[in-house]
PDB file of C-alpha atoms and ligand atoms in Angstrom:
ATOM      1  CA  ALA T1264      21.326   2.527  -6.472  1.00  0.00           C
ATOM      2  CA  SER T1265      17.900   3.278  -5.083  1.00  0.00           C
ATOM      3  CA  SER T1266      16.597   2.048  -1.786  1.00  0.00           C
ATOM      4  CA  THR T1267      13.057   1.059  -0.859  1.00  0.00           C
ATOM      5  CA  GLU T1268      11.221   1.846   2.370  1.00  0.00           C
ATOM      6  CA  VAL T1269       8.721  -0.694   3.642  1.00  0.00           C
ATOM      7  CA  ASP T1270       6.282  -0.056   6.481  1.00  0.00           C
ATOM      8  CA  VAL T1271       6.152  -3.335   8.383  1.00  0.00           C
ATOM      9  CA  SER T1272       3.830  -2.195  11.179  1.00  0.00           C
ATOM     10  CA  ALA T1273       0.699  -3.827   9.744  1.00  0.00           C
ATOM     11  CA  ILE T1274       2.211  -7.292   9.297  1.00  0.00           C
ATOM     12  CA  GLU T1275       0.754  -9.614  11.915  1.00  0.00           C
ATOM     13  CA  PRO T1276       2.594 -12.726  13.123  1.00  0.00           C
ATOM     14  CA  GLY T1277       1.997 -15.430  10.537  1.00  0.00           C
ATOM     15  CA  GLN T1278       1.512 -12.939   7.718  1.00  0.00           C
ATOM     16  CA  ALA T1279       3.811 -11.933   4.905  1.00  0.00           C
ATOM     17  CA  ILE T1280       3.606  -9.103   2.430  1.00  0.00           C
ATOM     18  CA  LYS T1281       5.117  -8.543  -0.971  1.00  0.00           C
ATOM     19  CA  ALA T1282       6.903  -5.377  -1.897  1.00  0.00           C
ATOM     20  CA  VAL T1283       9.162  -4.502  -4.816  1.00  0.00           C
ATOM     21  CA  PHE T1284      12.890  -3.888  -4.643  1.00  0.00           C
ATOM     22  CA  ARG T1285      14.841  -3.065  -7.800  1.00  0.00           C
ATOM     23  CA  LYS T1286      11.939  -4.375  -9.877  1.00  0.00           C
ATOM     24  CA  GLN T1287      11.986  -7.728  -8.139  1.00  0.00           C
ATOM     25  CA  PRO T1288       9.574  -9.113  -5.537  1.00  0.00           C
ATOM     26  CA  LEU T1289      10.552  -8.708  -1.923  1.00  0.00           C
ATOM     27  CA  PHE T1290       8.939 -10.729   0.870  1.00  0.00           C
ATOM     28  CA  VAL T1291       8.574  -9.419   4.409  1.00  0.00           C
ATOM     29  CA  ARG T1292       7.244 -11.975   6.843  1.00  0.00           C
ATOM     30  CA  ARG T1293       6.548 -11.726  10.555  1.00  0.00           C
ATOM     31  CA  LEU T1294       7.084 -15.119  12.117  1.00  0.00           C
ATOM     32  CA  THR T1295       4.919 -16.638  14.814  1.00  0.00           C
ATOM     33  CA  GLU T1296       6.501 -17.998  17.981  1.00  0.00           C
ATOM     34  CA  ARG T1297       5.966 -21.469  16.598  1.00  0.00           C
ATOM     35  CA  GLU T1298       7.633 -20.634  13.283  1.00  0.00           C
ATOM     36  CA  ILE T1299      10.618 -19.249  15.184  1.00  0.00           C
ATOM     37  CA  GLU T1300      10.800 -22.430  17.264  1.00  0.00           C
ATOM     38  CA  GLU T1301      10.600 -24.571  14.130  1.00  0.00           C
ATOM     39  CA  ALA T1302      13.427 -22.630  12.517  1.00  0.00           C
ATOM     40  CA  ASN T1303      15.599 -22.806  15.622  1.00  0.00           C
ATOM     41  CA  ALA T1304      14.973 -26.535  16.108  1.00  0.00           C
ATOM     42  CA  VAL T1305      16.888 -27.326  12.919  1.00  0.00           C
ATOM     43  CA  ASP T1306      20.619 -28.076  13.045  1.00  0.00           C
ATOM     44  CA  ALA T1307      21.738 -25.492  10.495  1.00  0.00           C
ATOM     45  CA  SER T1308      24.922 -27.410   9.708  1.00  0.00           C
ATOM     46  CA  THR T1309      22.827 -30.172   8.103  1.00  0.00           C
ATOM     47  CA  LEU T1310      21.193 -27.823   5.597  1.00  0.00           C
ATOM     48  CA  ARG T1311      22.012 -27.469   1.905  1.00  0.00           C
ATOM     49  CA  ASP T1312      22.790 -23.773   2.437  1.00  0.00           C
ATOM     50  CA  PRO T1313      23.651 -23.604   6.146  1.00  0.00           C
ATOM     51  CA  ALA T1314      22.280 -20.590   7.996  1.00  0.00           C
ATOM     52  CA  THR T1315      20.570 -20.010  11.325  1.00  0.00           C
ATOM     53  CA  LEU T1316      17.439 -17.919  11.716  1.00  0.00           C
ATOM     54  CA  ALA T1317      19.602 -15.357  13.518  1.00  0.00           C
ATOM     55  CA  GLU T1318      21.839 -15.161  10.455  1.00  0.00           C
ATOM     56  CA  MET T1319      18.840 -14.740   8.152  1.00  0.00           C
ATOM     57  CA  THR T1320      17.402 -11.848  10.222  1.00  0.00           C
ATOM     58  CA  LYS T1321      18.553  -8.800  12.195  1.00  0.00           C
ATOM     59  CA  GLU T1322      19.466  -8.765  15.872  1.00  0.00           C
ATOM     60  CA  GLY T1323      16.447  -7.895  17.984  1.00  0.00           C
ATOM     61  CA  HIS T1324      14.135  -8.585  15.042  1.00  0.00           C
ATOM     62  CA  THR T1325      14.388 -12.337  14.544  1.00  0.00           C
ATOM     63  CA  ASP T1326      10.634 -12.428  13.962  1.00  0.00           C
ATOM     64  CA  MET T1327      10.990 -10.328  10.818  1.00  0.00           C
ATOM     65  CA  LEU T1328      12.176 -12.267   7.791  1.00  0.00           C
ATOM     66  CA  VAL T1329      13.119 -10.093   4.822  1.00  0.00           C
ATOM     67  CA  THR T1330      14.086 -11.894   1.621  1.00  0.00           C
ATOM     68  CA  MET T1331      13.890 -11.558  -2.103  1.00  0.00           C
ATOM     69  CA  GLY T1332      10.842 -13.323  -3.520  1.00  0.00           C
ATOM     70  CA  VAL T1333      12.909 -14.999  -6.184  1.00  0.00           C
ATOM     71  CA  CYS T1334      13.481 -18.752  -6.206  1.00  0.00           C
ATOM     72  CA  THR T1335      17.193 -19.519  -6.339  1.00  0.00           C
ATOM     73  CA  HIS T1336      16.602 -22.305  -8.867  1.00  0.00           C
ATOM     74  CA  LEU T1337      15.429 -20.492 -12.005  1.00  0.00           C
ATOM     75  CA  GLY T1338      13.901 -17.344 -10.623  1.00  0.00           C
ATOM     76  CA  CYS T1339      10.173 -18.009 -10.256  1.00  0.00           C
ATOM     77  CA  VAL T1340       8.270 -16.218  -7.514  1.00  0.00           C
ATOM     78  CA  PRO T1341       7.589 -18.654  -4.662  1.00  0.00           C
ATOM     79  CA  LEU T1342       4.185 -18.852  -2.993  1.00  0.00           C
ATOM     80  CA  GLY T1343       3.709 -18.228   0.702  1.00  0.00           C
ATOM     81  CA  ALA T1344       3.477 -14.449   0.911  1.00  0.00           C
ATOM     82  CA  GLY T1345      -0.221 -13.741   0.736  1.00  0.00           C
ATOM     83  CA  GLU T1346      -1.361 -17.079  -0.621  1.00  0.00           C
ATOM     84  CA  GLY T1347      -3.018 -18.295   2.557  1.00  0.00           C
ATOM     85  CA  GLU T1348      -1.932 -21.768   3.561  1.00  0.00           C
ATOM     86  CA  ILE T1349       0.273 -22.451   0.538  1.00  0.00           C
ATOM     87  CA  LYS T1350       3.652 -22.502   2.250  1.00  0.00           C
ATOM     88  CA  GLY T1351       5.150 -25.850   1.211  1.00  0.00           C
ATOM     89  CA  GLU T1352       6.163 -28.808   3.323  1.00  0.00           C
ATOM     90  CA  PHE T1353       8.379 -26.767   5.642  1.00  0.00           C
ATOM     91  CA  GLY T1354       5.977 -23.970   6.389  1.00  0.00           C
ATOM     92  CA  GLY T1355       7.807 -21.126   4.667  1.00  0.00           C
ATOM     93  CA  TYR T1356       7.635 -20.712   0.911  1.00  0.00           C
ATOM     94  CA  PHE T1357       6.919 -23.053  -1.983  1.00  0.00           C
ATOM     95  CA  CYS T1358       8.048 -22.582  -5.556  1.00  0.00           C
ATOM     96  CA  PRO T1359       5.557 -24.297  -7.856  1.00  0.00           C
ATOM     97  CA  CYS T1360       7.756 -24.135 -10.955  1.00  0.00           C
ATOM     98  CA  HIS T1361       9.805 -27.210 -10.050  1.00  0.00           C
ATOM     99  CA  GLY T1362       8.850 -27.853  -6.440  1.00  0.00           C
ATOM    100  CA  SER T1363      11.311 -26.118  -4.154  1.00  0.00           C
ATOM    101  CA  HIS T1364      10.327 -25.945  -0.489  1.00  0.00           C
ATOM    102  CA  TYR T1365      11.723 -23.265   1.823  1.00  0.00           C
ATOM    103  CA  ASP T1366      11.320 -23.319   5.587  1.00  0.00           C
ATOM    104  CA  THR T1367      10.172 -20.635   8.040  1.00  0.00           C
ATOM    105  CA  ALA T1368      13.623 -19.035   7.850  1.00  0.00           C
ATOM    106  CA  ALA T1369      13.504 -19.061   3.987  1.00  0.00           C
ATOM    107  CA  ARG T1370      16.110 -21.818   3.862  1.00  0.00           C
ATOM    108  CA  ILE T1371      15.979 -24.334   1.033  1.00  0.00           C
ATOM    109  CA  ARG T1372      14.877 -27.706   2.399  1.00  0.00           C
ATOM    110  CA  LYS T1373      13.648 -29.748  -0.570  1.00  0.00           C
ATOM    111  CA  GLY T1374      13.633 -29.490  -4.340  1.00  0.00           C
ATOM    112  CA  PRO T1375      16.111 -28.235  -6.928  1.00  0.00           C
ATOM    113  CA  ALA T1376      16.914 -24.747  -5.612  1.00  0.00           C
ATOM    114  CA  PRO T1377      20.583 -24.588  -4.523  1.00  0.00           C
ATOM    115  CA  LEU T1378      20.397 -21.702  -2.065  1.00  0.00           C
ATOM    116  CA  ASN T1379      18.190 -20.060   0.536  1.00  0.00           C
ATOM    117  CA  LEU T1380      16.115 -17.100  -0.561  1.00  0.00           C
ATOM    118  CA  GLU T1381      18.459 -14.130  -0.794  1.00  0.00           C
ATOM    119  CA  VAL T1382      18.482 -11.681   2.085  1.00  0.00           C
ATOM    120  CA  PRO T1383      18.990  -8.225   0.597  1.00  0.00           C
ATOM    121  CA  GLU T1384      20.901  -5.485   2.331  1.00  0.00           C
ATOM    122  CA  TYR T1385      18.484  -3.712   4.634  1.00  0.00           C
ATOM    123  CA  ALA T1386      18.195  -2.031   8.005  1.00  0.00           C
ATOM    124  CA  PHE T1387      15.486  -1.119  10.455  1.00  0.00           C
ATOM    125  CA  THR T1388      15.218   2.647  10.303  1.00  0.00           C
ATOM    126  CA  SER T1389      12.556   2.573  13.012  1.00  0.00           C
ATOM    127  CA  ASP T1390      10.689  -0.202  14.817  1.00  0.00           C
ATOM    128  CA  THR T1391       8.093  -0.106  12.053  1.00  0.00           C
ATOM    129  CA  THR T1392      10.118   0.701   8.946  1.00  0.00           C
ATOM    130  CA  ILE T1393      12.837  -1.065   7.038  1.00  0.00           C
ATOM    131  CA  THR T1394      14.956   0.474   4.330  1.00  0.00           C
ATOM    132  CA  VAL T1395      16.136  -2.016   1.747  1.00  0.00           C
ATOM    133  CA  GLY T1396      19.210  -1.380  -0.382  1.00  0.00           C
TER     134      GLY T1396
HETATM  135 FE1  FES U1590      11.713 -22.455  -8.296  1.00  0.00          FE
HETATM  136 FE2  FES U1590      12.611 -24.030 -10.261  1.00  0.00          FE
HETATM  137  S1  FES U1590      12.355 -21.884 -10.285  1.00  0.00           S
HETATM  138  S2  FES U1590      11.896 -24.608  -8.285  1.00  0.00           S
END
C-alpha cells in the first residue's frame, strides 16, 4: 500500500484543498475558530453517525480536518473544498448528487448519506506535513 504526503502549510483557516489518495479525492481543511465552535456545539450523540470533532481529527490538530472526498451515499465528490461558499446548510461539505449536507467536522447532518466522510489513516509527520495511508 502506498502512502501520500500532503503539505498543509499553505492552507489558511477557512480553506480546504483537494489531494489524491489511492486514486480517490482527499480533502484537507483548516477550520476557523468559528467552525470549531460550531462543531463542538453539537451533541454528538444526536447525530446519525455519532462522532465528536476530536474523534474526527488528531490530538493537538483539531483545526485540521482530513477526510476522503467521497460521499458515503453513492460516492460522488462533495463540494466545499475549493468551491468558495458552496458548503451546504451545515457549513462543511455538500454533495449535489442527491443533497447530502456535512457539517464543519465532516459529519452527515442531512440527506441520504448514512455515514460521515471517511477519515483515512494518517499522521502528522511534521507540523506542516501529513502522511496519509
Ligand atoms: Fe452524495 Fe448521493 S452520492 S448524496
